[in-house]
Amino acid sequence: MKMVQTVILNDTPIRVTDYHEEMIINEETGKSVPKIKFQFKVTNEAYHDITTLLYEMDFQVKVPEKNLDFPATIHAYSTSVTNLYEEGAVGDFSLELIGR
């Protein structure tokens, strides 16, 4: 099985670790949709761009290694730090997305 290394959110590639994927039933539509969860590192240089991207909440998600391409929204999000503005700082982000 090929390990997922990249998830693309709205044309922004993100290098990921600890990728997990499952199919669930969307409670609103009754359709089977993907649910993915992964972790990634964010440097202070990328912090503004990544947080601006995440504020969009709705994404076109591509997982090239899995041939996945689907619209999704954020279900859960967390980070290990609250201030990545310090030079050299790196935070651990966790993101869970559910297909629409």
Coordinates of C-alpha atoms in Angstrom, one line a residue:
M1 CA 0.0 0.0 0.0
K2 CA 1.4 3.4 -1.0
M3 CA 1.8 5.9 1.9
V4 CA 0.1 9.3 1.5
Q5 CA 2.6 12.1 1.5
T6 CA 0.6 15.0 0.1
V7 CA -2.9 16.3 0.4
I8 CA -3.9 19.2 -1.8
L9 CA -6.4 21.7 -0.4
N10 CA -7.7 24.2 -3.0
D11 CA -4.5 23.8 -5.1
T12 CA -2.2 24.2 -2.1
P13 CA -0.1 21.0 -1.6
I14 CA 0.5 20.1 2.1
R15 CA 3.1 17.5 3.1
V16 CA 1.3 15.2 5.6
T17 CA 2.0 12.5 8.2
D18 CA -0.3 10.0 10.0
Y19 CA -2.9 10.0 7.2
H20 CA -6.1 8.1 7.9
E21 CA -9.1 7.6 5.6
E22 CA -12.5 6.0 5.9
M23 CA -15.9 6.2 4.3
I24 CA -18.8 7.4 6.3
I25 CA -22.5 8.3 5.7
N26 CA -23.1 12.0 5.5
E27 CA -26.0 12.6 7.9
E28 CA -27.5 15.5 5.9
T29 CA -27.4 13.8 2.5
G30 CA -27.3 10.1 3.3
K31 CA -24.5 9.6 0.8
S32 CA -21.3 7.7 1.5
V33 CA -18.4 10.3 1.6
P34 CA -14.7 10.2 2.5
K35 CA -13.4 11.3 5.9
I36 CA -9.7 11.9 6.1
K37 CA -7.5 12.9 9.0
F38 CA -3.8 13.9 8.9
Q39 CA -1.1 15.8 10.6
F40 CA 1.3 18.3 9.1
K41 CA 4.0 20.7 10.2
V42 CA 3.7 24.5 9.7
T43 CA 6.7 26.8 9.9
N44 CA 6.4 30.4 11.0
E45 CA 7.1 31.3 7.3
A46 CA 4.0 29.4 6.1
Y47 CA 1.8 30.1 9.1
H48 CA -0.2 33.1 7.6
D49 CA -0.8 31.3 4.3
I50 CA -1.9 28.1 5.9
T51 CA -4.2 29.7 8.5
T52 CA -5.7 31.9 5.8
L53 CA -6.4 28.8 3.7
L54 CA -8.0 26.9 6.7
Y55 CA -10.3 29.9 7.4
E56 CA -12.0 29.1 4.0
M57 CA -13.5 26.0 5.7
D58 CA -14.6 24.5 2.3
F59 CA -12.1 22.8 0.1
Q60 CA -11.6 20.8 -3.1
V61 CA -9.4 18.0 -1.7
K62 CA -7.1 15.9 -3.8
V63 CA -5.0 13.0 -2.5
P64 CA -2.9 12.0 -5.5
E65 CA -1.6 8.8 -4.0
K66 CA -5.2 7.5 -3.4
N67 CA -6.7 9.0 -6.6
L68 CA -9.2 10.9 -4.4
D69 CA -10.7 14.2 -5.5
F70 CA -13.7 15.5 -3.5
P71 CA -15.3 18.6 -1.9
A72 CA -15.0 18.7 1.9
T73 CA -15.4 20.8 5.0
I74 CA -13.4 20.9 8.2
H75 CA -14.8 18.6 10.9
A76 CA -12.0 19.0 13.4
Y77 CA -8.8 21.1 13.6
S78 CA -6.1 21.6 16.2
T79 CA -2.6 22.9 16.6
S80 CA 0.2 22.5 19.1
V81 CA 1.0 26.2 19.2
T82 CA -0.9 29.5 19.2
N83 CA 1.9 31.8 18.1
L84 CA 3.9 30.8 15.1
Y85 CA 5.1 34.3 14.5
E86 CA 8.4 33.7 16.2
E87 CA 11.2 33.1 13.8
G88 CA 12.1 29.4 13.6
A89 CA 8.9 28.2 15.2
V90 CA 7.2 25.1 13.9
G91 CA 3.8 23.8 14.9
D92 CA 2.0 20.5 14.6
F93 CA -1.4 20.8 13.0
S94 CA -4.1 18.2 12.9
L95 CA -6.9 18.4 10.4
E96 CA -10.0 16.2 9.8
L97 CA -12.1 16.7 6.7
I98 CA -15.4 15.2 5.7
G99 CA -16.7 15.1 2.1
R100 CA -19.8 16.9 1.2

